[in-house]
mmCIF file of C-alpha atoms in Angstrom:
data_model
loop_
_atom_site.group_PDB
_atom_site.id
_atom_site.type_symbol
_atom_site.label_atom_id
_atom_site.label_comp_id
_atom_site.label_asym_id
_atom_site.label_seq_id
_atom_site.Cartn_x
_atom_site.Cartn_y
_atom_site.Cartn_z
ATOM 1 C CA SER A 8 0.000 0.000 0.000
ATOM 2 C CA THR A 9 1.120 3.569 -0.670
ATOM 3 C CA ASN A 10 -0.135 7.136 -0.970
ATOM 4 C CA ALA A 11 0.787 8.054 -4.551
ATOM 5 C CA ALA A 12 0.798 11.803 -4.001
ATOM 6 C CA PHE A 13 4.292 12.139 -2.596
ATOM 7 C CA PRO A 14 6.702 12.915 -5.442
ATOM 8 C CA PRO A 15 9.362 11.697 -6.092
ATOM 9 C CA TYR A 16 8.781 8.676 -3.817
ATOM 10 C CA GLU A 17 5.401 7.747 -5.272
ATOM 11 C CA MET A 18 3.145 9.390 -7.810
ATOM 12 C CA THR A 19 0.719 8.451 -10.555
ATOM 13 C CA THR A 20 1.656 8.414 -14.237
ATOM 14 C CA ASP A 21 -0.501 9.970 -16.957
ATOM 15 C CA ASN A 22 -1.906 6.567 -17.905
ATOM 16 C CA GLY A 23 -2.973 5.749 -14.346
ATOM 17 C CA GLY A 24 0.045 3.665 -13.387
ATOM 18 C CA PHE A 25 2.473 4.328 -10.551
ATOM 19 C CA GLU A 26 6.077 5.435 -10.474
ATOM 20 C CA GLY A 27 8.625 6.785 -8.039
ATOM 21 C CA ILE A 28 11.525 5.747 -5.805
ATOM 22 C CA ASP A 29 9.406 3.574 -3.476
ATOM 23 C CA VAL A 30 7.523 1.967 -6.365
ATOM 24 C CA GLU A 31 10.722 0.969 -8.188
ATOM 25 C CA ILE A 32 12.493 -0.268 -5.043
ATOM 26 C CA ALA A 33 9.379 -2.286 -4.097
ATOM 27 C CA ASP A 34 9.288 -3.743 -7.606
ATOM 28 C CA ALA A 35 12.986 -4.670 -7.448
ATOM 29 C CA ILE A 36 12.425 -6.377 -4.058
ATOM 30 C CA ALA A 37 9.367 -8.256 -5.340
ATOM 31 C CA LYS A 38 11.265 -9.478 -8.424
ATOM 32 C CA LYS A 39 14.116 -10.791 -6.280
ATOM 33 C CA LEU A 40 11.637 -12.570 -4.015
ATOM 34 C CA GLY A 41 9.816 -13.993 -7.048
ATOM 35 C CA LEU A 42 6.631 -12.080 -6.208
ATOM 36 C CA GLU A 43 4.416 -9.794 -8.237
ATOM 37 C CA LEU A 44 4.075 -6.205 -7.037
ATOM 38 C CA VAL A 45 0.515 -4.930 -6.725
ATOM 39 C CA VAL A 46 0.239 -1.253 -5.792
ATOM 40 C CA ASP A 47 -2.783 -0.113 -3.774
ATOM 41 C CA ASP A 48 -3.107 3.661 -3.662
ATOM 42 C CA MET A 49 -4.881 5.187 -0.638
ATOM 43 C CA ASP A 50 -4.632 7.955 1.958
ATOM 44 C CA PHE A 51 -1.397 7.838 3.962
ATOM 45 C CA ASP A 52 -3.245 6.927 7.180
ATOM 46 C CA SER A 53 -5.063 4.089 5.419
ATOM 47 C CA ALA A 54 -1.812 2.806 3.899
ATOM 48 C CA LEU A 55 -0.326 2.440 7.388
ATOM 49 C CA LEU A 56 -3.479 0.681 8.599
ATOM 50 C CA ALA A 57 -3.700 -1.669 5.601
ATOM 51 C CA VAL A 58 -0.551 -3.483 6.744
ATOM 52 C CA GLN A 59 -1.801 -3.775 10.323
ATOM 53 C CA GLN A 60 -5.143 -5.168 9.073
ATOM 54 C CA GLY A 61 -3.533 -7.668 6.706
ATOM 55 C CA LYS A 62 -4.847 -5.954 3.561
ATOM 56 C CA SER A 63 -1.312 -5.207 2.358
ATOM 57 C CA ASP A 64 1.961 -7.079 2.899
ATOM 58 C CA ILE A 65 4.083 -3.944 2.953
ATOM 59 C CA VAL A 66 3.660 -0.195 3.163
ATOM 60 C CA MET A 67 6.116 2.055 1.331
ATOM 61 C CA ALA A 68 5.072 5.673 1.313
ATOM 62 C CA GLY A 69 8.039 7.615 2.627
ATOM 63 C CA VAL A 70 7.281 6.044 6.018
ATOM 64 C CA SER A 71 9.518 7.307 8.823
ATOM 65 C CA VAL A 72 10.442 4.916 11.603
ATOM 66 C CA THR A 73 9.059 6.207 14.922
ATOM 67 C CA ASP A 74 8.734 4.544 18.341
ATOM 68 C CA GLU A 75 4.961 4.889 18.101
ATOM 69 C CA ARG A 76 4.776 3.120 14.743
ATOM 70 C CA LYS A 77 7.113 0.380 16.002
ATOM 71 C CA LEU A 78 4.401 -0.571 18.497
ATOM 72 C CA VAL A 79 1.991 -1.519 15.710
ATOM 73 C CA MET A 80 4.253 -2.581 12.846
ATOM 74 C CA GLN A 81 7.646 -4.035 12.073
ATOM 75 C CA PHE A 82 10.164 -2.184 9.930
ATOM 76 C CA SER A 83 12.866 -3.186 7.490
ATOM 77 C CA GLU A 84 16.299 -1.607 7.570
ATOM 78 C CA SER A 85 16.244 1.993 6.340
ATOM 79 C CA TYR A 86 16.619 2.519 2.573
ATOM 80 C CA ALA A 87 16.525 6.336 2.476
ATOM 81 C CA THR A 88 16.748 9.434 4.640
ATOM 82 C CA GLY A 89 13.832 11.833 4.807
ATOM 83 C CA ILE A 90 14.500 15.486 5.501
ATOM 84 C CA GLN A 91 11.510 17.669 6.300
ATOM 85 C CA VAL A 92 11.616 21.307 5.285
ATOM 86 C CA VAL A 93 9.307 24.312 5.439
ATOM 87 C CA ILE A 94 7.781 25.776 2.241
ATOM 88 C CA VAL A 95 6.808 29.464 2.407
ATOM 89 C CA LYS A 96 5.794 32.211 0.001
ATOM 90 C CA GLU A 97 8.731 34.272 -1.220
ATOM 91 C CA GLY A 98 9.180 37.365 0.952
ATOM 92 C CA SER A 99 7.126 35.967 3.821
ATOM 93 C CA ASP A 100 8.155 36.708 7.424
ATOM 94 C CA VAL A 101 7.990 33.020 8.442
ATOM 95 C CA THR A 102 11.214 31.706 10.011
ATOM 96 C CA MET A 103 12.155 28.414 11.679
ATOM 97 C CA ASP A 104 11.907 30.285 15.006
ATOM 98 C CA ASN A 105 8.416 31.795 14.670
ATOM 99 C CA LEU A 106 6.552 28.780 13.242
ATOM 100 C CA GLY A 107 4.659 28.469 16.527
ATOM 101 C CA GLU A 108 2.933 31.788 15.801
ATOM 102 C CA LYS A 109 1.896 30.796 12.263
ATOM 103 C CA MET A 110 -0.666 28.534 10.576
ATOM 104 C CA ILE A 111 1.034 25.415 9.261
ATOM 105 C CA GLY A 112 -0.209 23.048 6.571
ATOM 106 C CA ALA A 113 0.854 19.386 6.604
ATOM 107 C CA GLN A 114 -0.233 16.053 5.169
ATOM 108 C CA ARG A 115 -2.519 14.078 7.478
ATOM 109 C CA GLY A 116 -0.822 11.127 9.172
ATOM 110 C CA THR A 117 2.727 12.140 8.265
ATOM 111 C CA THR A 118 5.381 12.709 10.915
ATOM 112 C CA GLY A 119 5.436 16.364 9.820
ATOM 113 C CA TYR A 120 1.810 16.660 10.896
ATOM 114 C CA ILE A 121 2.284 14.559 14.040
ATOM 115 C CA TYR A 122 5.326 16.520 15.284
ATOM 116 C CA ALA A 123 3.968 19.970 14.380
ATOM 117 C CA SER A 124 0.549 19.367 15.968
ATOM 118 C CA ASP A 125 2.070 17.943 19.156
ATOM 119 C CA THR A 126 1.944 20.037 22.345
ATOM 120 C CA PRO A 127 4.609 22.727 22.874
ATOM 121 C CA GLU A 128 5.936 20.683 25.831
ATOM 122 C CA ASN A 129 6.772 17.935 23.345
ATOM 123 C CA GLY A 130 8.384 20.310 20.858
ATOM 124 C CA GLY A 131 5.321 20.845 18.681
ATOM 125 C CA TYR A 132 3.209 23.938 18.028
ATOM 126 C CA GLY A 133 -0.183 22.614 19.127
ATOM 127 C CA GLU A 134 -3.174 21.447 17.059
ATOM 128 C CA ASP A 135 -4.532 24.996 16.763
ATOM 129 C CA HIS A 136 -1.557 25.892 14.576
ATOM 130 C CA VAL A 137 -1.712 22.992 12.125
ATOM 131 C CA ILE A 138 -4.204 22.135 9.383
ATOM 132 C CA ALA A 139 -4.136 18.577 8.011
ATOM 133 C CA TYR A 140 -4.591 17.997 4.269
ATOM 134 C CA ASP A 141 -5.118 14.748 2.363
ATOM 135 C CA ASN A 142 -1.880 15.233 0.428
ATOM 136 C CA GLY A 143 1.041 17.576 -0.061
ATOM 137 C CA ALA A 144 -0.352 19.157 -3.225
ATOM 138 C CA THR A 145 -3.537 20.262 -1.434
ATOM 139 C CA ALA A 146 -1.474 21.746 1.392
ATOM 140 C CA VAL A 147 0.602 23.693 -1.150
ATOM 141 C CA GLN A 148 -2.580 24.992 -2.839
ATOM 142 C CA ALA A 149 -3.760 26.204 0.587
ATOM 143 C CA LEU A 150 -0.441 28.026 1.034
ATOM 144 C CA LEU A 151 -0.790 29.698 -2.378
ATOM 145 C CA ALA A 152 -4.361 30.704 -1.470
ATOM 146 C CA GLY A 153 -3.180 32.222 1.827
ATOM 147 C CA LYS A 154 -5.044 29.737 4.028
ATOM 148 C CA VAL A 155 -1.802 28.698 5.759
ATOM 149 C CA ASP A 156 1.525 30.517 6.219
ATOM 150 C CA CYS A 157 3.774 27.560 5.443
ATOM 151 C CA VAL A 158 3.818 23.830 4.662
ATOM 152 C CA ILE A 159 5.985 21.251 6.422
ATOM 153 C CA ILE A 160 6.878 18.396 4.066
ATOM 154 C CA ASP A 161 9.690 16.137 2.902
ATOM 155 C CA SER A 162 12.509 17.942 1.088
ATOM 156 C CA ALA A 163 12.171 15.928 -2.151
ATOM 157 C CA PRO A 164 8.476 16.665 -2.782
ATOM 158 C CA ALA A 165 9.105 20.199 -1.476
ATOM 159 C CA ALA A 166 11.628 20.778 -4.273
ATOM 160 C CA GLU A 167 9.075 19.512 -6.833
ATOM 161 C CA PHE A 168 6.316 21.757 -5.471
ATOM 162 C CA VAL A 169 8.572 24.847 -5.388
ATOM 163 C CA LYS A 170 9.691 24.165 -8.971
ATOM 164 C CA ALA A 171 6.087 23.761 -10.145
ATOM 165 C CA ASN A 172 4.643 26.837 -8.386
ATOM 166 C CA ALA A 173 6.026 30.330 -8.917
ATOM 167 C CA GLY A 174 6.422 32.445 -5.769
ATOM 168 C CA LEU A 175 7.278 29.627 -3.380
ATOM 169 C CA THR A 176 10.577 28.875 -1.667
ATOM 170 C CA THR A 177 11.859 26.720 1.207
ATOM 171 C CA LEU A 178 13.382 28.058 4.411
ATOM 172 C CA GLU A 179 17.105 27.465 4.928
ATOM 173 C CA GLY A 180 17.884 24.429 7.028
ATOM 174 C CA GLU A 181 16.223 21.165 7.950
ATOM 175 C CA TRP A 182 13.122 21.046 10.123
ATOM 176 C CA VAL A 183 13.711 17.394 11.004
ATOM 177 C CA THR A 184 15.660 14.415 9.605
ATOM 178 C CA GLU A 185 14.412 10.811 9.712
ATOM 179 C CA ASN A 186 14.972 7.351 8.285
ATOM 180 C CA TYR A 187 12.544 5.789 5.813
ATOM 181 C CA ALA A 188 11.846 2.065 5.967
ATOM 182 C CA ILE A 189 9.362 -0.523 4.735
ATOM 183 C CA GLY A 190 6.557 -1.297 7.175
ATOM 184 C CA CYS A 191 5.150 -4.799 7.662
ATOM 185 C CA ASP A 192 2.604 -6.248 10.046
ATOM 186 C CA LYS A 193 3.855 -6.801 13.559
ATOM 187 C CA GLY A 194 4.905 -10.430 13.820
ATOM 188 C CA ASN A 195 5.627 -10.885 10.120
ATOM 189 C CA THR A 196 9.322 -11.385 10.910
ATOM 190 C CA ALA A 197 9.859 -13.805 8.017
ATOM 191 C CA LEU A 198 8.843 -11.151 5.486
ATOM 192 C CA VAL A 199 10.916 -8.436 7.182
ATOM 193 C CA ASN A 200 13.993 -10.708 7.165
ATOM 194 C CA ALA A 201 13.453 -11.597 3.502
ATOM 195 C CA ILE A 202 13.077 -7.911 2.605
ATOM 196 C CA ASN A 203 16.216 -6.985 4.576
ATOM 197 C CA ASP A 204 18.308 -9.615 2.762
ATOM 198 C CA VAL A 205 17.155 -8.401 -0.645
ATOM 199 C CA LEU A 206 17.411 -4.735 0.358
ATOM 200 C CA ALA A 207 21.040 -5.259 1.408
ATOM 201 C CA GLU A 208 21.786 -6.748 -2.034
ATOM 202 C CA LEU A 209 20.013 -3.881 -3.834
ATOM 203 C CA ILE A 210 21.887 -1.267 -1.771
ATOM 204 C CA ASN A 211 25.263 -2.989 -2.209
ATOM 205 C CA ASP A 212 24.944 -3.447 -5.975
ATOM 206 C CA GLY A 213 23.946 0.202 -6.432
ATOM 207 C CA THR A 214 20.354 -0.462 -7.572
ATOM 208 C CA VAL A 215 18.798 1.685 -4.827
ATOM 209 C CA GLN A 216 21.138 4.616 -5.496
ATOM 210 C CA THR A 217 20.438 4.397 -9.240
ATOM 211 C CA ILE A 218 16.687 4.569 -8.577
ATOM 212 C CA VAL A 219 17.081 7.524 -6.194
ATOM 213 C CA ASP A 220 19.349 9.363 -8.664
ATOM 214 C CA LYS A 221 16.794 8.853 -11.442
ATOM 215 C CA TYR A 222 14.171 10.799 -9.485
ATOM 216 C CA ILE A 223 16.233 13.200 -7.390
ATOM 217 C CA THR A 224 18.743 15.187 -9.367
ATOM 218 C CA ALA A 225 21.245 16.988 -7.176
ATOM 219 C CA GLU A 226 20.781 20.720 -7.745
#
């Protein structure tokens, strides 16, 4: 399961198919395991739940490993690093230091949303300061329309959104850095071990890097 609205990790193609870093890595893993990859596209929250409910074998959707998620699912070794950044309108007065005074847009269910909406005691800004959207693109539209002051999202999709929409930029620096991994149902150790073995091969032979380089060109 995935949420195919998170370029360049997963997105839909013009003919209704799926592409992206996660999609290609998942396909490479499936081929090595002699399995066929079937991609189910759904909301991010639902994608996480699908694995826990046995509807999907794996979830790959730029999923960050957190202690909370470890309670309900099992993760593979990390295959990529996710860096969250803040998108703002050019010339805006939003800084990394005054985010707590602003309205923030984020994608529902993502760690960006979870961290930002957490209480100030826990390093967040509180739920009153964060609006959840179904996907990153909708959050960016809200920013362009002036409904929020900034959007917290992964650096790779952020670069795509900034490139596609005039008048947007990202703040200097990283808001948070995390490790992405493949999520499986808790207790499905056999699958996690099989994925880890194959993932190690794909990382060592350069396949993973090649896939990442195809979608993320270093500026």
